[in-house]
mmCIF file of C-alpha atoms in Angstrom:
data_model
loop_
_atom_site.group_PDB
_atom_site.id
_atom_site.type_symbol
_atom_site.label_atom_id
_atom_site.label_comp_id
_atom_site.label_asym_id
_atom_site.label_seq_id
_atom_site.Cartn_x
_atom_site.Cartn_y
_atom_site.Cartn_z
ATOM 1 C CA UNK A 1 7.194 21.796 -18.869
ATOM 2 C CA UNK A 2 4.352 19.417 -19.145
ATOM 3 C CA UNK A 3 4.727 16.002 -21.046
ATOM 4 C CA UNK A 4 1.610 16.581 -22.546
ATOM 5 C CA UNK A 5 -0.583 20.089 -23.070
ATOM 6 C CA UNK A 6 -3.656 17.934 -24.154
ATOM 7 C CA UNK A 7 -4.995 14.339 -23.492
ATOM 8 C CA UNK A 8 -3.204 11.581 -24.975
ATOM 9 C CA UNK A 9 -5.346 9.111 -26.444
ATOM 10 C CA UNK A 10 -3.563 6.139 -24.609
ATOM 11 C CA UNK A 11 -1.391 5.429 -20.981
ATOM 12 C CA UNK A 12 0.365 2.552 -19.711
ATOM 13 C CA UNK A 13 0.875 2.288 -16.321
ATOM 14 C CA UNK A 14 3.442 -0.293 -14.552
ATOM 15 C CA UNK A 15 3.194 -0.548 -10.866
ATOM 16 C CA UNK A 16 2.668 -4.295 -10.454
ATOM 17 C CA UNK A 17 3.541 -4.712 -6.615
ATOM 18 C CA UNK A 18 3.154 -4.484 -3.485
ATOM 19 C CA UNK A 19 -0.491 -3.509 -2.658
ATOM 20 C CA UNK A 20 0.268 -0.807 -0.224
ATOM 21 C CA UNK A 21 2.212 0.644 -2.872
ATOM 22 C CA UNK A 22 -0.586 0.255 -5.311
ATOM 23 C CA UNK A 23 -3.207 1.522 -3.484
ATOM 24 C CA UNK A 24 -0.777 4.650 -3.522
ATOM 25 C CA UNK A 25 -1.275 4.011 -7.356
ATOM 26 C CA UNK A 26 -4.325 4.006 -7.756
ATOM 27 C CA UNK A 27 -5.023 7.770 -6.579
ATOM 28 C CA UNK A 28 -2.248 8.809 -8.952
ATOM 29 C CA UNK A 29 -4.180 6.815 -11.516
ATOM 30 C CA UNK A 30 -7.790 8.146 -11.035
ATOM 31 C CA UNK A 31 -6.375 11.953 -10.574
ATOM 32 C CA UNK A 32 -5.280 11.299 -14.691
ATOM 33 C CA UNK A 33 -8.646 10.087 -15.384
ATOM 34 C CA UNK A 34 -10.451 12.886 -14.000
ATOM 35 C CA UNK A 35 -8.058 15.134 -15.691
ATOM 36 C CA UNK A 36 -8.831 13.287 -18.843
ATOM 37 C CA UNK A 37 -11.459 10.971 -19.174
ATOM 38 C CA UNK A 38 -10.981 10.271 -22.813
ATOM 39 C CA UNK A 39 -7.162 8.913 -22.244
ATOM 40 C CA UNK A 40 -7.436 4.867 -22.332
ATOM 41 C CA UNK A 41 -5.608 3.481 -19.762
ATOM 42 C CA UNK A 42 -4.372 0.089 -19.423
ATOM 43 C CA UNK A 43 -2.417 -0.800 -16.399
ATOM 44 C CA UNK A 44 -0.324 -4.046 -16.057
ATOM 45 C CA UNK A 45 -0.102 -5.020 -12.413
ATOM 46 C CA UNK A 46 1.082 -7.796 -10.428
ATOM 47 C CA UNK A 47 -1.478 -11.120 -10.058
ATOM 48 C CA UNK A 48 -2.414 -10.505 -6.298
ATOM 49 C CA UNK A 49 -2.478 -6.773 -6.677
ATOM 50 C CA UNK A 50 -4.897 -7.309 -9.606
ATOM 51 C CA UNK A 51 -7.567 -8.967 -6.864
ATOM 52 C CA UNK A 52 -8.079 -5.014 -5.958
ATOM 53 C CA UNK A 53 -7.889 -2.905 -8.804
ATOM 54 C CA UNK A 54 -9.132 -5.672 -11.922
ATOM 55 C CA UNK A 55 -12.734 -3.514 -12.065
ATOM 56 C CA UNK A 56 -11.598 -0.376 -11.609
ATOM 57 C CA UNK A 57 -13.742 1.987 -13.697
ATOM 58 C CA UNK A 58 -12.273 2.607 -17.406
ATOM 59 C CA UNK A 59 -8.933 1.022 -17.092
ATOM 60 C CA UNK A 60 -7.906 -2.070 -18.511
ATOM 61 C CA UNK A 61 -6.103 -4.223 -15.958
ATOM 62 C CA UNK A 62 -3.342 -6.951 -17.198
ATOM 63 C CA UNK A 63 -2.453 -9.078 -14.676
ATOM 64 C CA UNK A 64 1.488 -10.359 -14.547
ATOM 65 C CA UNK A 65 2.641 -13.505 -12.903
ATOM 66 C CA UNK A 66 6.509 -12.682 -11.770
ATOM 67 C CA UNK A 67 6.124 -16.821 -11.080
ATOM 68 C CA UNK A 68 6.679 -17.038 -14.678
ATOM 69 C CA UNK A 69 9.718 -15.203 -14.921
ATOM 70 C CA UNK A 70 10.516 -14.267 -18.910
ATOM 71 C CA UNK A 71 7.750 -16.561 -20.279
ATOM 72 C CA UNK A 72 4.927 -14.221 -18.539
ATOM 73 C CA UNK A 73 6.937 -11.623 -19.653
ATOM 74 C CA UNK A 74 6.272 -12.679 -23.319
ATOM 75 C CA UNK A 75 3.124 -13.540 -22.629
ATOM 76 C CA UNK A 76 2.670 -9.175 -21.511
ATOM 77 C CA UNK A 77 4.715 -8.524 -24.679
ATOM 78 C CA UNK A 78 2.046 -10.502 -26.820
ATOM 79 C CA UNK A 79 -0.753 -9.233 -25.815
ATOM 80 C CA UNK A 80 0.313 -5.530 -26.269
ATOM 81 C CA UNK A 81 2.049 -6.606 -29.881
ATOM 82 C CA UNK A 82 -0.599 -4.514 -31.661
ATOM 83 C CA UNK A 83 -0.664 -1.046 -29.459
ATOM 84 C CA UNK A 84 1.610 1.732 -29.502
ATOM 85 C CA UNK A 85 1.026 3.585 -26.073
ATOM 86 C CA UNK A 86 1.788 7.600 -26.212
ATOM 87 C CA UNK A 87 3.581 7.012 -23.003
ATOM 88 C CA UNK A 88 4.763 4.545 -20.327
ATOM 89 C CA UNK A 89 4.455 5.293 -16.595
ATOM 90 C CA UNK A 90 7.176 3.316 -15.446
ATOM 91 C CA UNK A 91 6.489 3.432 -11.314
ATOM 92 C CA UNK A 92 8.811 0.539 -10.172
ATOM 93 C CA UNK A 93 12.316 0.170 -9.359
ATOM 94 C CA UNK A 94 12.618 -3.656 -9.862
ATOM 95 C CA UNK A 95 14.993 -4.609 -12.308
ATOM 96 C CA UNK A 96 12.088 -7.621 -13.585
ATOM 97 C CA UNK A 97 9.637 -4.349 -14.318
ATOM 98 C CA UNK A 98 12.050 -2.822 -16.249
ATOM 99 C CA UNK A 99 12.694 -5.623 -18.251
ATOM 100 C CA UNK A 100 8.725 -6.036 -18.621
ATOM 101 C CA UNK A 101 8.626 -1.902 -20.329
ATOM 102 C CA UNK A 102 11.516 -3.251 -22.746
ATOM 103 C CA UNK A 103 8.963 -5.441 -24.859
ATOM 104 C CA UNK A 104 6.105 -2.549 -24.652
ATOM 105 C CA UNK A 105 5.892 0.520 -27.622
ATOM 106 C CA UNK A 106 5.682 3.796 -26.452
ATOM 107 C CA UNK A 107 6.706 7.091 -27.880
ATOM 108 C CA UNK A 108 7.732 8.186 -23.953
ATOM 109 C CA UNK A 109 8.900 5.961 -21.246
ATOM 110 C CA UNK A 110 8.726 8.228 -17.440
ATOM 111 C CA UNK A 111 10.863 6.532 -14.795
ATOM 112 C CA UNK A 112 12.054 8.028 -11.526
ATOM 113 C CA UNK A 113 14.959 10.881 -11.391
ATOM 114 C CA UNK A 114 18.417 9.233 -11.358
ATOM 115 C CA UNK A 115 19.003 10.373 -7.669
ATOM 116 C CA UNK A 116 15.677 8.173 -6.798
ATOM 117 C CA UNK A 117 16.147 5.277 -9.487
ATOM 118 C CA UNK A 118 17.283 1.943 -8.182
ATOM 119 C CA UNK A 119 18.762 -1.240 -10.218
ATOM 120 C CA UNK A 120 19.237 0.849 -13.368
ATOM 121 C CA UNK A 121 15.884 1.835 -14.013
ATOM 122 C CA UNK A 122 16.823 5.172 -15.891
ATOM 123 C CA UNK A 123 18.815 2.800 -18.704
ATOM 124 C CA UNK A 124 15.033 1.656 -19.337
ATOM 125 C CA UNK A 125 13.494 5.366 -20.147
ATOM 126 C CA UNK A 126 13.761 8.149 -21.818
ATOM 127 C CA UNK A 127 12.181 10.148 -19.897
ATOM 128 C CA UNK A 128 12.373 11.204 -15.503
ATOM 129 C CA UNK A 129 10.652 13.167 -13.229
ATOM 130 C CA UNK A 130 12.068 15.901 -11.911
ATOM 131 C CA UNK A 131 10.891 15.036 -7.973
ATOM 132 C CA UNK A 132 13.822 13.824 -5.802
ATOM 133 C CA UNK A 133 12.070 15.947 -2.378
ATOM 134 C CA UNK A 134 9.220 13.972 -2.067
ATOM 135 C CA UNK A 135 8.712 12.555 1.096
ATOM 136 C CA UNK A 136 6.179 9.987 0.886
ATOM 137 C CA UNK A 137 5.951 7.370 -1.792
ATOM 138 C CA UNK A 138 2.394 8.690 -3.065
ATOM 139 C CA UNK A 139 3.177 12.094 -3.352
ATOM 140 C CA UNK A 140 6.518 10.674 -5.684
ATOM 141 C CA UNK A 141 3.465 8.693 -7.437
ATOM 142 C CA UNK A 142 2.104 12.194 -7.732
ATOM 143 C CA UNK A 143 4.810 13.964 -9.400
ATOM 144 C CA UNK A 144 4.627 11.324 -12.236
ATOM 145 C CA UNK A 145 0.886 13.024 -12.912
ATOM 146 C CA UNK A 146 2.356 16.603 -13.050
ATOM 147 C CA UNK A 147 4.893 15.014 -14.975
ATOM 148 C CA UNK A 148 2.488 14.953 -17.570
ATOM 149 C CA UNK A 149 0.829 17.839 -17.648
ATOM 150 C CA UNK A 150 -2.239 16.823 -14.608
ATOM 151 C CA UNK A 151 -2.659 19.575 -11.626
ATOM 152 C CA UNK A 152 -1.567 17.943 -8.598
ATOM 153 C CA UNK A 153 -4.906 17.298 -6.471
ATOM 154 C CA UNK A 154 -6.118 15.707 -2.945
ATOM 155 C CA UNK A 155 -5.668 12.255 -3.221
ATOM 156 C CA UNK A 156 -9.154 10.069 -3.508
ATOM 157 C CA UNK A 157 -9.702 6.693 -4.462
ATOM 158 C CA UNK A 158 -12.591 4.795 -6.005
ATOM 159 C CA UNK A 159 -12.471 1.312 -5.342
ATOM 160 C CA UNK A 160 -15.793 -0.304 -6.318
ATOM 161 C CA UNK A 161 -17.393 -3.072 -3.861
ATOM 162 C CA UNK A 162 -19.843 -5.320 -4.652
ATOM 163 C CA UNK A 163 -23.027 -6.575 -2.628
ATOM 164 C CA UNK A 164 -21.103 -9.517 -2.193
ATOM 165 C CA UNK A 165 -18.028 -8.014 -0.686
ATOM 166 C CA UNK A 166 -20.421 -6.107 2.019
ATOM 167 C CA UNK A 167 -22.679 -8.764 2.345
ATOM 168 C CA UNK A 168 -19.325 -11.044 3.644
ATOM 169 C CA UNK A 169 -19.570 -8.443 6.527
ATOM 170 C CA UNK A 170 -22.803 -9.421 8.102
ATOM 171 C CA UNK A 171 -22.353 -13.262 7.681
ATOM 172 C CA UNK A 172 -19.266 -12.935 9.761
ATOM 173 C CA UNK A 173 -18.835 -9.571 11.716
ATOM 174 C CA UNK A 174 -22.450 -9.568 14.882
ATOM 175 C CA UNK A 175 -24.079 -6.037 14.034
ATOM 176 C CA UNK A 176 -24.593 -4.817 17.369
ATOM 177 C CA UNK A 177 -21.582 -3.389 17.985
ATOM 178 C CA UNK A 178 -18.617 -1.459 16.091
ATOM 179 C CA UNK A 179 -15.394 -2.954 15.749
ATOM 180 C CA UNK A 180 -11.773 -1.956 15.085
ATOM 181 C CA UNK A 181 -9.483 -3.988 12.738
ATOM 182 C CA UNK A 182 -6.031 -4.909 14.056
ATOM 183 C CA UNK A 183 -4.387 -6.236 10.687
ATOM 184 C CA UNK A 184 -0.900 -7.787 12.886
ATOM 185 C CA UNK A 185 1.531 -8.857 10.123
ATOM 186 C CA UNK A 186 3.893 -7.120 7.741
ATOM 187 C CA UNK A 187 5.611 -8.282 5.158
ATOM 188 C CA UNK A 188 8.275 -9.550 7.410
ATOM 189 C CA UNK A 189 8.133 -10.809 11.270
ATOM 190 C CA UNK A 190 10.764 -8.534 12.286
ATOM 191 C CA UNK A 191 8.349 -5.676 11.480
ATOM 192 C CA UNK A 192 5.469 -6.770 13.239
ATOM 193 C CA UNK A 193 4.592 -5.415 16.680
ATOM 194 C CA UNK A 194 4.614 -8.284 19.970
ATOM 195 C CA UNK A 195 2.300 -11.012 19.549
ATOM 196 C CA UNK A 196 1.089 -10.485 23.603
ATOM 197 C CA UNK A 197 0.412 -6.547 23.050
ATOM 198 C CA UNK A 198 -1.844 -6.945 20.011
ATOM 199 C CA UNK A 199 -3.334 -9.526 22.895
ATOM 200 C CA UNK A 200 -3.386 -7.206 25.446
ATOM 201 C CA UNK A 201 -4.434 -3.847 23.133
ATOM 202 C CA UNK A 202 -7.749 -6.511 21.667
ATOM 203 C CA UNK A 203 -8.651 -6.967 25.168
ATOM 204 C CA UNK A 204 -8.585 -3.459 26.452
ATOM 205 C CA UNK A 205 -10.828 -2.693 23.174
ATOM 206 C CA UNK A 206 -13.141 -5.808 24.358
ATOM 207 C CA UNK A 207 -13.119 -4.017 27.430
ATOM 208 C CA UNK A 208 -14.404 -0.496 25.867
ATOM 209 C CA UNK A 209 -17.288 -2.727 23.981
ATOM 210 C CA UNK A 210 -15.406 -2.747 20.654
ATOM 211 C CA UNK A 211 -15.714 -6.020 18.334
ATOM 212 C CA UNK A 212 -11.974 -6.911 17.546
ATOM 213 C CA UNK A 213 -11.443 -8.125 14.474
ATOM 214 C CA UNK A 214 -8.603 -9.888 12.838
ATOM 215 C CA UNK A 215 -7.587 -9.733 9.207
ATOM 216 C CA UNK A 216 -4.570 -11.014 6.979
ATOM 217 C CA UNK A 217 -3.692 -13.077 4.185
ATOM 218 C CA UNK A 218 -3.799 -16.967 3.951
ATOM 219 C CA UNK A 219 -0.081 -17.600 4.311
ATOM 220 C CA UNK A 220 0.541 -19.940 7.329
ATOM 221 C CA UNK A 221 3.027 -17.821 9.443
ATOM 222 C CA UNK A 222 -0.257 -15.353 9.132
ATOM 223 C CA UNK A 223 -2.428 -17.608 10.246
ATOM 224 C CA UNK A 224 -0.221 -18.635 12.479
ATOM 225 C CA UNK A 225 0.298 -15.557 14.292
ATOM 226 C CA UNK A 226 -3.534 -14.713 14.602
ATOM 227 C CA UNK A 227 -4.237 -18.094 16.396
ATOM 228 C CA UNK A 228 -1.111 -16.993 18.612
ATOM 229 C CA UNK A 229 -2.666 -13.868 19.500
ATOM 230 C CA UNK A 230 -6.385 -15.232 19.669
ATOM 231 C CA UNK A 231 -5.022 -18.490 22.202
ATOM 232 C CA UNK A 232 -3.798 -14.968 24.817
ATOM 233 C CA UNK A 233 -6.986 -12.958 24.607
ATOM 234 C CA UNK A 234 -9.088 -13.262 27.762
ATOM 235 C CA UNK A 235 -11.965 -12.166 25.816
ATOM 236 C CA UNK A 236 -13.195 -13.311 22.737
ATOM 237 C CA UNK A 237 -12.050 -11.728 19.045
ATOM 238 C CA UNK A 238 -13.219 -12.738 15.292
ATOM 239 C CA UNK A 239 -10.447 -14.514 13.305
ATOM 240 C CA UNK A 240 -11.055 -13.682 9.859
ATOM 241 C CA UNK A 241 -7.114 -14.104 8.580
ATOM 242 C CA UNK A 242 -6.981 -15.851 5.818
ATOM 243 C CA UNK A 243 -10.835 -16.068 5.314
ATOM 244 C CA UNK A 244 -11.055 -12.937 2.822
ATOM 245 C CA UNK A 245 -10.265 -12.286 -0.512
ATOM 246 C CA UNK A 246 -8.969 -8.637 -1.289
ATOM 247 C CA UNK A 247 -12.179 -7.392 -2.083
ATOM 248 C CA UNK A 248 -13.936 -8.852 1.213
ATOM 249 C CA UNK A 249 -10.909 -7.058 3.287
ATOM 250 C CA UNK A 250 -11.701 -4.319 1.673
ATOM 251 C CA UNK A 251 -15.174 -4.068 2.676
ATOM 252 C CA UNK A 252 -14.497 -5.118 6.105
ATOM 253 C CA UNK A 253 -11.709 -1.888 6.648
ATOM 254 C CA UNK A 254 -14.148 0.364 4.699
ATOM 255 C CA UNK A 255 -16.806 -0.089 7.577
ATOM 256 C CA UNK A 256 -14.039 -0.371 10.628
ATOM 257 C CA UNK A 257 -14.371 1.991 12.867
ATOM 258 C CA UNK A 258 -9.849 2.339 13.037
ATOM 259 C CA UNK A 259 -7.626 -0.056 11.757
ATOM 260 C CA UNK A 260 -4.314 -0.845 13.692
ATOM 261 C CA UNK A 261 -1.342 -2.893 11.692
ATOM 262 C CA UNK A 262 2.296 -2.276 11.114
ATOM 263 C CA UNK A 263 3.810 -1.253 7.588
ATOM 264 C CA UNK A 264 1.385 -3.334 5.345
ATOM 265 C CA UNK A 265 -1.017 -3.440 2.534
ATOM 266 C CA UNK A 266 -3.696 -3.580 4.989
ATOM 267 C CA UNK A 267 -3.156 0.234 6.287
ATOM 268 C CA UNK A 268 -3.379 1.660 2.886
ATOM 269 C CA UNK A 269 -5.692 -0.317 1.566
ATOM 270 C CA UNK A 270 -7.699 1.272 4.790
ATOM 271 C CA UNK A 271 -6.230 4.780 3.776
ATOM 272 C CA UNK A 272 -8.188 4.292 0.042
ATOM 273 C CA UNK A 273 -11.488 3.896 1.985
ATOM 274 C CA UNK A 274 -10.898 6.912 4.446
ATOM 275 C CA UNK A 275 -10.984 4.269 7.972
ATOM 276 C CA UNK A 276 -8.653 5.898 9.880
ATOM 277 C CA UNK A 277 -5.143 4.037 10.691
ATOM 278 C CA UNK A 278 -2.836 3.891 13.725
ATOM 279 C CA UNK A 279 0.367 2.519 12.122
ATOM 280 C CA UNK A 280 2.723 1.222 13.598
ATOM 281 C CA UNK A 281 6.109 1.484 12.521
ATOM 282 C CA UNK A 282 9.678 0.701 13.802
ATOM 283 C CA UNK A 283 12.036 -0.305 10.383
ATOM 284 C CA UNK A 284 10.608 1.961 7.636
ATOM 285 C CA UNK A 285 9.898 5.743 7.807
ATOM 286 C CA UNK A 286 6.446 7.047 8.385
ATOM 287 C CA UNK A 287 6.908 9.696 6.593
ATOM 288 C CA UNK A 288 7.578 7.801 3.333
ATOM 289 C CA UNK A 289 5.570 4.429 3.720
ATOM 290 C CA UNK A 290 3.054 5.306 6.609
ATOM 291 C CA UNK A 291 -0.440 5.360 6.043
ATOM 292 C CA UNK A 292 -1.113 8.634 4.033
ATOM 293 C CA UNK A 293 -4.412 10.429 5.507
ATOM 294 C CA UNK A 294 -3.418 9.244 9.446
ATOM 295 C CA UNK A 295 0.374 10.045 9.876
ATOM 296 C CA UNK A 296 -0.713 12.110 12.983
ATOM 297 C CA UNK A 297 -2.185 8.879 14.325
ATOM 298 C CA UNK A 298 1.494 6.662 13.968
ATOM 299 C CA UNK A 299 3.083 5.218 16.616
ATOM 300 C CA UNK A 300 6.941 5.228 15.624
ATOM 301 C CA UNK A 301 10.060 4.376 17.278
ATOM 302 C CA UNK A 302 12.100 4.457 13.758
ATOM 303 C CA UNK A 303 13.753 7.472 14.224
ATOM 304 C CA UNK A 304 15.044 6.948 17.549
ATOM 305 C CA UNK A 305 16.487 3.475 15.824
ATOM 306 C CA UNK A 306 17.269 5.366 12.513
ATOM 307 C CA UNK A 307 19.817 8.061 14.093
ATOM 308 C CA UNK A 308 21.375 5.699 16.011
ATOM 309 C CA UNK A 309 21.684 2.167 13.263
ATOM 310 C CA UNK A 310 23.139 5.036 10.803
ATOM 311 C CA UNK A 311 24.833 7.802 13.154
ATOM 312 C CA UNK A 312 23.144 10.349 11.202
ATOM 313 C CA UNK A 313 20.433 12.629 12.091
ATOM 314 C CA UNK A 314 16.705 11.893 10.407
ATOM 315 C CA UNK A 315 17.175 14.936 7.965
ATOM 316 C CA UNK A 316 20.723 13.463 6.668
ATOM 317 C CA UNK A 317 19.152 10.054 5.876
ATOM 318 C CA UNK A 318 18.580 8.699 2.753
ATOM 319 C CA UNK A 319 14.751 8.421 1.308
ATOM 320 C CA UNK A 320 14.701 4.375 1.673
ATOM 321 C CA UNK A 321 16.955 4.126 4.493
ATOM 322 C CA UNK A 322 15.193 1.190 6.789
ATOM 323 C CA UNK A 323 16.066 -0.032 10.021
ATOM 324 C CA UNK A 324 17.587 -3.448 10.649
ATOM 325 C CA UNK A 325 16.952 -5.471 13.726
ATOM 326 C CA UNK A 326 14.461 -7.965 15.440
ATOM 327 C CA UNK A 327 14.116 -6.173 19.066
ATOM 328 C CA UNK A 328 12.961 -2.467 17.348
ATOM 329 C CA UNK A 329 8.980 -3.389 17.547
ATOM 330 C CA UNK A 330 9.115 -3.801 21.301
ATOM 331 C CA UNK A 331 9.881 -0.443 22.117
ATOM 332 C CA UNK A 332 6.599 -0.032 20.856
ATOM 333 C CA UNK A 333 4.548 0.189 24.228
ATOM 334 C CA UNK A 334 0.803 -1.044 24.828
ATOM 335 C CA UNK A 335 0.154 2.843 26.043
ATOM 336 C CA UNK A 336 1.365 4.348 23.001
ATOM 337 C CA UNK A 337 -0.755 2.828 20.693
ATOM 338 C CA UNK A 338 -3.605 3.317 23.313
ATOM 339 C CA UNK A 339 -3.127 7.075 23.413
ATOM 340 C CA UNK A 340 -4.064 7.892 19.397
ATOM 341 C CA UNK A 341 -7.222 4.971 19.929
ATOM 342 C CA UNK A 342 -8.352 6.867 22.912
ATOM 343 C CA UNK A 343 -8.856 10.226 20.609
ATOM 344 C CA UNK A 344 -10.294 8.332 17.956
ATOM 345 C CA UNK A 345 -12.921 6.056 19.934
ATOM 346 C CA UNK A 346 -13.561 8.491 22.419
ATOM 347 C CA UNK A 347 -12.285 6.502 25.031
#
């Protein structure tokens, strides 16, 4: 039965990381607000996540700095001293969130089933959704919606973008002829595909009279890895790592004509602006963390690596079972990530 069989006048939300996981988030968020546009919603996110989502329409966003361990935690706790939410969505496992919903009033608090729930999350609510089938992480985000009483729907997302954000677009990106988006790093090395294929994939898109374009964050092993891949080009790419803020990548994957990057924020951020993604994946499952609209377009060697790391077959894993190892990306071949490009360019 339903949480709620009419709007409640007031939501928190907690999802405050990792981007990916909040652009997953954010449709779960908007479905609510269409469902009920009088609900206030507040949502306290992580700092860098909040780049994306701070002017979403109708929701206020509270930005949380883990940096400052328990002091940013009172700082949360403060701010929401005088507000008494009707319930708490409580959508991360982290022990630190938890903590963070301790401090916060609400009459419910809706964490993940047991069988799902990870460093005691359950001892922090009093309420759990029943879903422990869902395969991918936005469709769990999903069953915290039905949870409370909102029809499960198509996932869309409504990110606004600013003349600014676009405009970055045509001071850096020549007009004259499309370009793909090959976003190279994930949150760890291991996971990212080899740095001479993303060379040799740019130039065989050069080739077919695509503008290449690379995007990441500022950290230095990012930037690192895009001059590494730009130095074995034979023709020439556009380096933007580093160069954008969220909202800027944003607008640059919105107008992409297909995105290519391993299990990152990038892909899904992609997903929310309906560019189609080839992902490519090797330590996580697809089916749980791959881009959500373009699963048909992933290039995966994880279950080959999955059934034989664990000795079990796919179907016997568990949900978050990941693959260890730093040789499982090369198995990853230049023509398999050609063969979903050539359907979607046309090539």
């Amino acid at each position: 039965m339903a949480l709620f069989t009419s709007a409640p006048n007031s939501l928190c939300i907690l999802r405050l990381s990792a981007i990916g996981d909040v652009c997953h988030a954010i449709a779960a968020v908007q479905a609510i607000q269409k469902e009920w546009p009088s609900t206030k919603i507040t949502w306290i996110v992580g700092k860098v996540e909040a780049q994306l989502i701070h002017d979403l329409p109708n929701i206020t966003v509270i930005p949380f700095d883990k940096k400052l361990g328990f002091k940013g935690m009172k700082a949360i706790w403060a701010q929401l001293k005088d507000q008494h939410f009707d319930a708490l969505v409580h959508m991360q496992l982290a022990l630190r969130a938890s903590v963070l919903t301790a401090g916060i009033k609400a009459k419910y608090k809706v964490g993940f089933n047991r069988k799902r729930a990870k460093e005691g999350q359950w001892l922090f609510t009093n309420r759990k959704i029943e879903d422990t089938a869902s395969a991918h992480v936005l469709d769990s985000f999903y069953s915290f919606v039905e949870y409370l009483g909102v029809p499960k729907s198509k996932p869309v997302w409504n990110i606004p973008l600013s003349n600014n954000d676009l405009s970055f677009i045509d001071l850096h990106i020549p007009a004259e002829k499309p370009y793909v988006v090959i976003s190279p790093a994930a949150s760890k090395d291991e996971r990212n595909w080899l740095t001479e294929r993303y060379a040799q994939l740019a130039d065989w898109l050069n080739e077919h009279d695509y503008q290449v374009v690379l995007c990441g964050s500022p950290s230095e092993r990012e930037k690192q890895l895009g001059e590494n891949i730009e130095s074995l080009t034979q023709l020439p790419i556009i380096n933007l790592i580093g160069k954008t803020s969220l909202k800027q990548l944003t607008a640059i994957l919105n107008k992409a004509q297909v995105v290519i990057a391993p299990d990152s924020g990038p892909a899904h951020i992609a997903t929310t602006q309906n560019t189609p993604v080839v992902g490519l994946y090797g330590h996580s499952n697809p089916k749980r963390t791959g881009p959500y609209n373009s699963l048909s377009y992933v290039v995966s060697v994880y279950e080959q690596h999955a059934a034989t790391q664990h000795s079990k077959s796919i179907n016997e894993l568990k949900w978050s079972t990941r693959v260890k190892g730093d040789h499982i990306m090369q198995d990853i071949s230049l023509d398999m990530v050609k063969t979903p490009l050539k359907s979607l360019l046309n090539l």
